[in-house]
GROMACS .gro file of C-alpha atoms in nm:
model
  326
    1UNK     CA    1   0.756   2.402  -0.974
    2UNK     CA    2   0.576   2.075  -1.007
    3UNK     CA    3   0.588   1.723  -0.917
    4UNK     CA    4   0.776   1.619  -1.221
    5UNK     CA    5   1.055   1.871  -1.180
    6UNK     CA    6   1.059   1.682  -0.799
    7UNK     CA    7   1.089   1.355  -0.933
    8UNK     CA    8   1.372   1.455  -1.165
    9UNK     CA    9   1.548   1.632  -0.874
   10UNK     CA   10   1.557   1.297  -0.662
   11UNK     CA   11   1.643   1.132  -0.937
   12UNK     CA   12   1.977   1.340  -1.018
   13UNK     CA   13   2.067   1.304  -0.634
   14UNK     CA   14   2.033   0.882  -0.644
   15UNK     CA   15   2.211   0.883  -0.960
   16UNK     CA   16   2.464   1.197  -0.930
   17UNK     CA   17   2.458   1.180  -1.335
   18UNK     CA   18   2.261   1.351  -1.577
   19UNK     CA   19   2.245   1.089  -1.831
   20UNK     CA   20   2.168   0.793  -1.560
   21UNK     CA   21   1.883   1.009  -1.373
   22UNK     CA   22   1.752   1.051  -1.733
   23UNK     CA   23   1.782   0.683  -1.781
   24UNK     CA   24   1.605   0.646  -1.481
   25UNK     CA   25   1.338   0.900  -1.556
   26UNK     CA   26   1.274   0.754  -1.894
   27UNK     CA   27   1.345   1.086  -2.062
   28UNK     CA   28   1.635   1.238  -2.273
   29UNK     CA   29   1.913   1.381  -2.127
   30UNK     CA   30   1.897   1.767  -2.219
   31UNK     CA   31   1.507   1.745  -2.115
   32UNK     CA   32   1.610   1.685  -1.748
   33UNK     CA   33   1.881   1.943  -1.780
   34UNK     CA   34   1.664   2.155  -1.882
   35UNK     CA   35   1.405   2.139  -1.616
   36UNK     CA   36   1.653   2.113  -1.312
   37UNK     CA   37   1.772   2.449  -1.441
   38UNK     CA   38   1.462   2.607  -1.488
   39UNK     CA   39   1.355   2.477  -1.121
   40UNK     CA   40   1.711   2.674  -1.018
   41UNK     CA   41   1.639   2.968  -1.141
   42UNK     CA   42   1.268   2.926  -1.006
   43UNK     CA   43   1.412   2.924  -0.679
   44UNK     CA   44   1.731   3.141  -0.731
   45UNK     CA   45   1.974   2.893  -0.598
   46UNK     CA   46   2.212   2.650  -0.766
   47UNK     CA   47   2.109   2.298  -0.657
   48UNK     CA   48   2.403   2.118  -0.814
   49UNK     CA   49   2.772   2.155  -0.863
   50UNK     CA   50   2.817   2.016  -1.238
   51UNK     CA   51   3.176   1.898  -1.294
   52UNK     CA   52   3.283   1.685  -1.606
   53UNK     CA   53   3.202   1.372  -1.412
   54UNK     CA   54   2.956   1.367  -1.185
   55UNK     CA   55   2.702   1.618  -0.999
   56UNK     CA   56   2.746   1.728  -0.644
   57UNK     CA   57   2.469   1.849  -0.437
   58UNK     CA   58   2.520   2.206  -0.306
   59UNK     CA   59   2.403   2.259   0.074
   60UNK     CA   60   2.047   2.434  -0.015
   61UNK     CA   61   2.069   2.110  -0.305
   62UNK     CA   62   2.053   1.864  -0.017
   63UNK     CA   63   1.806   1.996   0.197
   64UNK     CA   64   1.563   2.087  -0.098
   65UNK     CA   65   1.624   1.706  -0.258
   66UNK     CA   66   1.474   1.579   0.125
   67UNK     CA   67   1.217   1.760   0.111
   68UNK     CA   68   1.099   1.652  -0.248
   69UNK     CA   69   1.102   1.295  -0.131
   70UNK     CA   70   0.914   1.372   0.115
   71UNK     CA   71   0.682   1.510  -0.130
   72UNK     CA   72   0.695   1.248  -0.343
   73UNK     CA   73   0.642   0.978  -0.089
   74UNK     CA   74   0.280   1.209   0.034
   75UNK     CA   75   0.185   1.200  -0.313
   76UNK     CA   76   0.216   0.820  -0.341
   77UNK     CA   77   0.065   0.800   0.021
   78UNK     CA   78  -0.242   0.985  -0.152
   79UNK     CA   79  -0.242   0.745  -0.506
   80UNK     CA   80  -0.247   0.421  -0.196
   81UNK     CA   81  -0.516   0.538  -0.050
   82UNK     CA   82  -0.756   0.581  -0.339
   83UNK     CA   83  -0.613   0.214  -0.461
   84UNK     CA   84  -0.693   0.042  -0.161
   85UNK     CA   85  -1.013   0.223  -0.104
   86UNK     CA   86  -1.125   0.072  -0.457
   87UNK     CA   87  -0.971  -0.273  -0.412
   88UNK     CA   88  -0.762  -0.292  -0.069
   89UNK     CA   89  -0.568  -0.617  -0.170
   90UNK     CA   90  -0.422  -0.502  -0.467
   91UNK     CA   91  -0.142  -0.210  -0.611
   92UNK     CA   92   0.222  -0.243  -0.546
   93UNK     CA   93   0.453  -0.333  -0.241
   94UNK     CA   94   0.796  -0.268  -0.260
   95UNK     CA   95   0.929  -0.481   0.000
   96UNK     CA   96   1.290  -0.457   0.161
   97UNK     CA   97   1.461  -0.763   0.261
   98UNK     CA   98   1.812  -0.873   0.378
   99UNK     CA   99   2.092  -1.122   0.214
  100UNK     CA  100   2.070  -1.345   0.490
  101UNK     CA  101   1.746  -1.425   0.489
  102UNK     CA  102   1.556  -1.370   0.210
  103UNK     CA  103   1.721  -1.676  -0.001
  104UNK     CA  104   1.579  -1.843   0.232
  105UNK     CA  105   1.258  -1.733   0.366
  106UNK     CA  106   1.150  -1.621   0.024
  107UNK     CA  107   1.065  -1.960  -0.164
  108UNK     CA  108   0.837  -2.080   0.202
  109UNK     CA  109   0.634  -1.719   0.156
  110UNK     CA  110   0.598  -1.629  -0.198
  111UNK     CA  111   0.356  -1.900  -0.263
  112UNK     CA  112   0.157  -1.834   0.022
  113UNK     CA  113   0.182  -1.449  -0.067
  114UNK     CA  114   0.068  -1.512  -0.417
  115UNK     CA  115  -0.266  -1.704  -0.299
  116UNK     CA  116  -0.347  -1.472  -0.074
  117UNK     CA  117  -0.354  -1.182  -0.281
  118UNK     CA  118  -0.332  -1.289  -0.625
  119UNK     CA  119  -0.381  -0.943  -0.768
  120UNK     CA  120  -0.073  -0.822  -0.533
  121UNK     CA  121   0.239  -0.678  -0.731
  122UNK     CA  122   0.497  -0.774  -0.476
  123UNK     CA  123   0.816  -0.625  -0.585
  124UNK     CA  124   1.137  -0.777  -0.355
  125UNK     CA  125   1.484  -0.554  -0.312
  126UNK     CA  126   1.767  -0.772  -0.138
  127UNK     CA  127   1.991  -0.485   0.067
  128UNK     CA  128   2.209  -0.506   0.332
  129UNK     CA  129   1.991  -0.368   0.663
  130UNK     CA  130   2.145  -0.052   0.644
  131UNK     CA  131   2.020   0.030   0.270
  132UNK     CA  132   1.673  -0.114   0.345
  133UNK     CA  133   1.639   0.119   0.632
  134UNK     CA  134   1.740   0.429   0.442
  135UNK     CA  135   1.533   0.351   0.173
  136UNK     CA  136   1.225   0.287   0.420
  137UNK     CA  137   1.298   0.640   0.552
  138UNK     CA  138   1.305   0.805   0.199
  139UNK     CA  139   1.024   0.618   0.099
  140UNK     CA  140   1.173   0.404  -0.194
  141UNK     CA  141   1.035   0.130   0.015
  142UNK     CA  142   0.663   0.039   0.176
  143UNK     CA  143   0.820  -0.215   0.424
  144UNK     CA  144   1.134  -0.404   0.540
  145UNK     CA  145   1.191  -0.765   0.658
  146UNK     CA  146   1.479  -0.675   0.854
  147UNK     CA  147   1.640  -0.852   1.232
  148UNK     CA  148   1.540  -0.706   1.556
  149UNK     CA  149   1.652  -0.468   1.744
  150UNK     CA  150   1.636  -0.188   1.475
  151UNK     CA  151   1.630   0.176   1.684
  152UNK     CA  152   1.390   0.389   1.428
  153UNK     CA  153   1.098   0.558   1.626
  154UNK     CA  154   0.948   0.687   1.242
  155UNK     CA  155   0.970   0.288   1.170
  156UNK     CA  156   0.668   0.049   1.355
  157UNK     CA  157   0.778  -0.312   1.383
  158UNK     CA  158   0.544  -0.641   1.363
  159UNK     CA  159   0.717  -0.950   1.504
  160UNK     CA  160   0.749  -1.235   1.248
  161UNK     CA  161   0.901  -1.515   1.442
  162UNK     CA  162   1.251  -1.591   1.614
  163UNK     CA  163   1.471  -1.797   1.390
  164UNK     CA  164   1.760  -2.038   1.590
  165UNK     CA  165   2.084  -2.040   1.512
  166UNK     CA  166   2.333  -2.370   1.430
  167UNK     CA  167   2.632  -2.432   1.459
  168UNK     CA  168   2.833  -2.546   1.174
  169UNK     CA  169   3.156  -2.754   1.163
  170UNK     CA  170   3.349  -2.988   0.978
  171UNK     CA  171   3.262  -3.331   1.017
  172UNK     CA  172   3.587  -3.472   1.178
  173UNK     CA  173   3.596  -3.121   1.450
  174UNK     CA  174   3.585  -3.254   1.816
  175UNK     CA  175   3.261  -3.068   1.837
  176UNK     CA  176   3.098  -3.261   1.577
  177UNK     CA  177   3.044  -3.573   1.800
  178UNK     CA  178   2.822  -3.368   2.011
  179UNK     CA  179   2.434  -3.444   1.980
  180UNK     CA  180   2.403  -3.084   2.112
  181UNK     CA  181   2.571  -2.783   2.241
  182UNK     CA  182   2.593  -2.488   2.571
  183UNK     CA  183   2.664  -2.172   2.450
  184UNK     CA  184   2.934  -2.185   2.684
  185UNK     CA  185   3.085  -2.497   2.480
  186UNK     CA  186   3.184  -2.229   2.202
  187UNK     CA  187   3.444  -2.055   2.465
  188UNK     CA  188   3.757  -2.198   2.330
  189UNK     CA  189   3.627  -2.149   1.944
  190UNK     CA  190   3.730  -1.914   1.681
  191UNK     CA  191   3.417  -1.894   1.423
  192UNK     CA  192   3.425  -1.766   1.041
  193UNK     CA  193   3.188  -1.412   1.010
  194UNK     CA  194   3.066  -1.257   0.731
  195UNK     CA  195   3.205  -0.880   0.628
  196UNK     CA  196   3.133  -0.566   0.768
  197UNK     CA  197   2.737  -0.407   0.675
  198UNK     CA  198   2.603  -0.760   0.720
  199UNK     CA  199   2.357  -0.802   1.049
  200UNK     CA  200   2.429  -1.156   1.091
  201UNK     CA  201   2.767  -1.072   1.154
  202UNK     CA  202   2.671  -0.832   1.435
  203UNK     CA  203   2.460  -1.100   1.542
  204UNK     CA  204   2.714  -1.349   1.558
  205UNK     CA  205   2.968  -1.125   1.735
  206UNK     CA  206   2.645  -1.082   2.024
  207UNK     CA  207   2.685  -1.484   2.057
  208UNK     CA  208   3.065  -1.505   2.038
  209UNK     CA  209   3.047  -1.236   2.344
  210UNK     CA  210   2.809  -1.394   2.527
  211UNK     CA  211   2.988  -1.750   2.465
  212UNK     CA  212   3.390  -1.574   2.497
  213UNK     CA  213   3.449  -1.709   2.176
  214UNK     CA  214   3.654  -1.501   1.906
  215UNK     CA  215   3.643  -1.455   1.524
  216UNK     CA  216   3.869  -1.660   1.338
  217UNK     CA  217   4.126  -1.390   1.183
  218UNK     CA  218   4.229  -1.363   0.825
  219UNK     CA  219   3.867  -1.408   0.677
  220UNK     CA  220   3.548  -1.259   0.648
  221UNK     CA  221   3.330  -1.407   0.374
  222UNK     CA  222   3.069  -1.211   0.173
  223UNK     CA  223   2.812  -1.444   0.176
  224UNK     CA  224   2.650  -1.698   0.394
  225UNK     CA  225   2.700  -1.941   0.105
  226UNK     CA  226   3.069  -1.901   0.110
  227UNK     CA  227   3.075  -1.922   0.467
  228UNK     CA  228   2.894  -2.290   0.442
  229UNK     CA  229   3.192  -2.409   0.165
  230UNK     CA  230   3.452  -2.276   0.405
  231UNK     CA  231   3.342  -2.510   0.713
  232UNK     CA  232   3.320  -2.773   0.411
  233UNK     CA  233   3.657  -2.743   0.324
  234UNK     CA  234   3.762  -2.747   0.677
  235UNK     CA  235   3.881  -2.401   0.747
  236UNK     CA  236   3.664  -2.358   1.030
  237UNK     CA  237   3.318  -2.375   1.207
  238UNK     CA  238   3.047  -2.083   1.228
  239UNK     CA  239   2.687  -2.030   1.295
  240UNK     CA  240   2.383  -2.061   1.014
  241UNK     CA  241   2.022  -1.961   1.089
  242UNK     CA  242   1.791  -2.260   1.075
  243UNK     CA  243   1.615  -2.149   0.715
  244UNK     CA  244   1.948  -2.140   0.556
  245UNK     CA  245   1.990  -2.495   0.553
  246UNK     CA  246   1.643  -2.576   0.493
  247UNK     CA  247   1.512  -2.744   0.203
  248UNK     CA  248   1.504  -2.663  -0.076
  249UNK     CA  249   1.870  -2.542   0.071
  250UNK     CA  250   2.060  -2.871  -0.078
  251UNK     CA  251   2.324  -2.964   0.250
  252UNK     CA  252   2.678  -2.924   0.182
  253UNK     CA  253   2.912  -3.256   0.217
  254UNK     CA  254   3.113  -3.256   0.506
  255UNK     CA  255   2.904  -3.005   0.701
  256UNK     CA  256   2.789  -3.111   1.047
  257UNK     CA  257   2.494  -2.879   1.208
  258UNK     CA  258   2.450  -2.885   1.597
  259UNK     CA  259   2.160  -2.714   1.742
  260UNK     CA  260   2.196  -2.540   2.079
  261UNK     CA  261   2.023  -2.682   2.400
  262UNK     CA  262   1.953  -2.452   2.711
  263UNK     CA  263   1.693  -2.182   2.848
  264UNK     CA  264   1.804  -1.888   2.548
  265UNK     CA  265   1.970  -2.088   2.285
  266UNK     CA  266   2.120  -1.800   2.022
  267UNK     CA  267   1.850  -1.693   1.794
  268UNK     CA  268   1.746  -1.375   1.589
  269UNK     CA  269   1.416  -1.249   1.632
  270UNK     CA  270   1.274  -1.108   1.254
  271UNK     CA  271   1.017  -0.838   1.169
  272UNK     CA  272   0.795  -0.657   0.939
  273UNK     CA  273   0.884  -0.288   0.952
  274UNK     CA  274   0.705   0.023   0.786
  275UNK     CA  275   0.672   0.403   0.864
  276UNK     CA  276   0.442   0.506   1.149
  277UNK     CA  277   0.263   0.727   0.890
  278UNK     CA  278   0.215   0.467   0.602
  279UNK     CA  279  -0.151   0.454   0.456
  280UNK     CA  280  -0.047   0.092   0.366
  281UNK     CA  281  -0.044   0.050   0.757
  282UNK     CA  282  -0.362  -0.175   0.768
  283UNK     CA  283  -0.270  -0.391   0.431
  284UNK     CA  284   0.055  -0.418   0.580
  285UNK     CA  285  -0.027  -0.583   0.887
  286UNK     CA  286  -0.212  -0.816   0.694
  287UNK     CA  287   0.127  -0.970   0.473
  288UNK     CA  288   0.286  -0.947   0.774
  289UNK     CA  289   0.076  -1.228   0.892
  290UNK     CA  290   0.153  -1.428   0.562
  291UNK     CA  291   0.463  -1.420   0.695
  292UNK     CA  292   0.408  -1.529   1.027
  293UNK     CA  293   0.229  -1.816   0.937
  294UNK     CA  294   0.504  -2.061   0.850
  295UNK     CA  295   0.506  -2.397   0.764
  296UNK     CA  296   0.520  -2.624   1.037
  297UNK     CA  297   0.852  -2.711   1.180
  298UNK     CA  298   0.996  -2.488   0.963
  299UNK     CA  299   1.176  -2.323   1.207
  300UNK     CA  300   1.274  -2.661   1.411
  301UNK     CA  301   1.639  -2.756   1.360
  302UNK     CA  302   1.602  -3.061   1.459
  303UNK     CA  303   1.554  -3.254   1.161
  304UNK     CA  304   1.886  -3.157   0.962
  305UNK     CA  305   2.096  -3.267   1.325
  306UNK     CA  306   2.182  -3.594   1.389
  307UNK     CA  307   2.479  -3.661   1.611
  308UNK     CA  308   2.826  -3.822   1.466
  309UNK     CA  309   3.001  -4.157   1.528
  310UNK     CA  310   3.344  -4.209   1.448
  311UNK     CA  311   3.384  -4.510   1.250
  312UNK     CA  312   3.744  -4.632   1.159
  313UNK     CA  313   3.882  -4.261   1.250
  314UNK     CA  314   3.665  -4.118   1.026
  315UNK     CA  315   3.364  -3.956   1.130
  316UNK     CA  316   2.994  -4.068   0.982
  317UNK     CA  317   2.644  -3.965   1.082
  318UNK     CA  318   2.443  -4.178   1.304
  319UNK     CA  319   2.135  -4.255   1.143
  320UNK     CA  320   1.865  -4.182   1.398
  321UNK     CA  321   1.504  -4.041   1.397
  322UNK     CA  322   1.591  -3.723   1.384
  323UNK     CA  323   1.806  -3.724   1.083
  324UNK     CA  324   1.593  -3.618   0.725
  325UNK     CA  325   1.499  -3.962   0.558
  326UNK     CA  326   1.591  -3.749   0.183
   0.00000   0.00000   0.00000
């Protein structure tokens, strides 16, 4: 048995076909074949089912594929260690984020990133929250970006910031004329959501609760960008985090954003997450304060809010000094 034989083993379960793990391995097909069956009869068990189109796991399969990752992951734990020992600000992070935000918070950080540590290969994997956390667990990734709370005592977590929430409606809703807004203003309200594996939606359905508002029926969007055309074309209203319509976001036409007044105004709180037993630990906590350190009034919605007059029945935007002068 040997590390290789691991790494082709892992590889087989990601990809549950031969020819794809190969792929992914970077060697021919009947080589990996070959050495998964060798490494079966090593250990006198079968570790896959082969049918004629795709491989199953077998019980002893499973259990013998998580241990090789764990494996896998000490051994790269080991190859960090002597990296950063020899230059501690370069090697490769395989960072996690989520669709929600990363659009978003990406193109404010990278820069910053990139100065920082110019000889740091930063390598970024947009998931759902779900998928970044299983991959954080298996070791496919050094760290997440993820929305708090996340329930993983293996994971630590390294608090970023807390990012508010606006509401979005059409320009001629009743709401729209408001400069701001109680949560308790959204009781009456139906809002668009995303689909189901999206935190944002979970999030949204916290605020909903807390306001006794409902989900609009009929429609769940897969993206926040569709969910910003759908209040454009007047199908309803919903809430956007604050760096999602941020420049260089452009602002969609007939989309009013109110911001939320009051002593907890709806908000997600983001962090930087990474396993307890990480030898990137230290290095880690350093990004994490790239990321912290955000550009000023970033995360202030006020200057993409401006009230709405009503002008001839039709509503326009007052021009004030809070609206964006671009």
């Amino acid at each position: 048995m040997n590390l290789r034989d691991l790494h082709y083993l892992v590889a087989l379960a990601e990809q549950r076909h031969f020819g794809r793990a190969a792929e992914a391995c970077f060697v021919s097909q009947p080589t990996l074949s070959t050495q998964i069956k060798k490494l079966e009869e090593e250990l006198g068990v079968a570790l896959v089912e082969r049918t004629p189109r795709k491989v199953l796991l077998t019980d002893v399969g499973r259990e013998i594929v998580a241990r090789a990752r764990d494996v896998l992951n000490e051994v790269e734990q080991i190859k960090g260690i002597a990296r950063r020992t020899l230059d501690p600000e370069s090697g490769t992070v395989r960072l996690g984020i989520f669709p929600t935000l990363g659009p978003y918070l990406l193109p404010h950080v990278v820069p910053r990133v990139r100065q920082r540590f110019p000889r740091l290969e930063l390598l970024l994997v947009e998931e759902k929250t779900e998928e970044v956390l299983r991959r954080l667990r298996e070791g496919r990734l050094d760290a997440g970006i993820l929305a708090l709370p996340v329930h993983e005592d293996s994971l630590h977590a390294e608090f970023l910031f807390e990012e508010p929430f606006l509401l979005a409606v059409p320009q001629s809703h009743p709401l729209a004329r408001r400069p701001s807004l109680k949560l308790a203003d959204l009781g009456d309200q139906s809002l668009l959501l995303l689909e189901d594996g999206h935190c944002l939606r979970d999030q949204a359905l916290e605020v909903c609760h807390l306001a006794g508002a409902g989900e609009k029926s009929g429609f769940r969007a897969t993206s926040l960008e569709t969910l910003r055309q759908m209040v454009a074309a007047d199908v309803g209203i919903t809430l956007l985090p604050t760096l999602a319509v941020k420049p260089p976001v452009a602002q969609a036409p007939n989309v009013q954003l109110i911001e939320f007044r009051g002593s907890h105004p709806p908000s997600r709180r983001i962090a930087m997450l990474w396993r307890k037993s990480s030898a990137m630990g230290g290095f880690l906590k350093q990004l994490a304060g790239v990321f912290r350190d955000l550009p000023a009034g970033l995360l202030d919605p006020r200057d993409v809010t401006a009230p709405v007059a009503m002008t001839d029945g039709r509503a326009k935007p007052h021009r004030n000094s809070r609206q964006r002068s671009d």
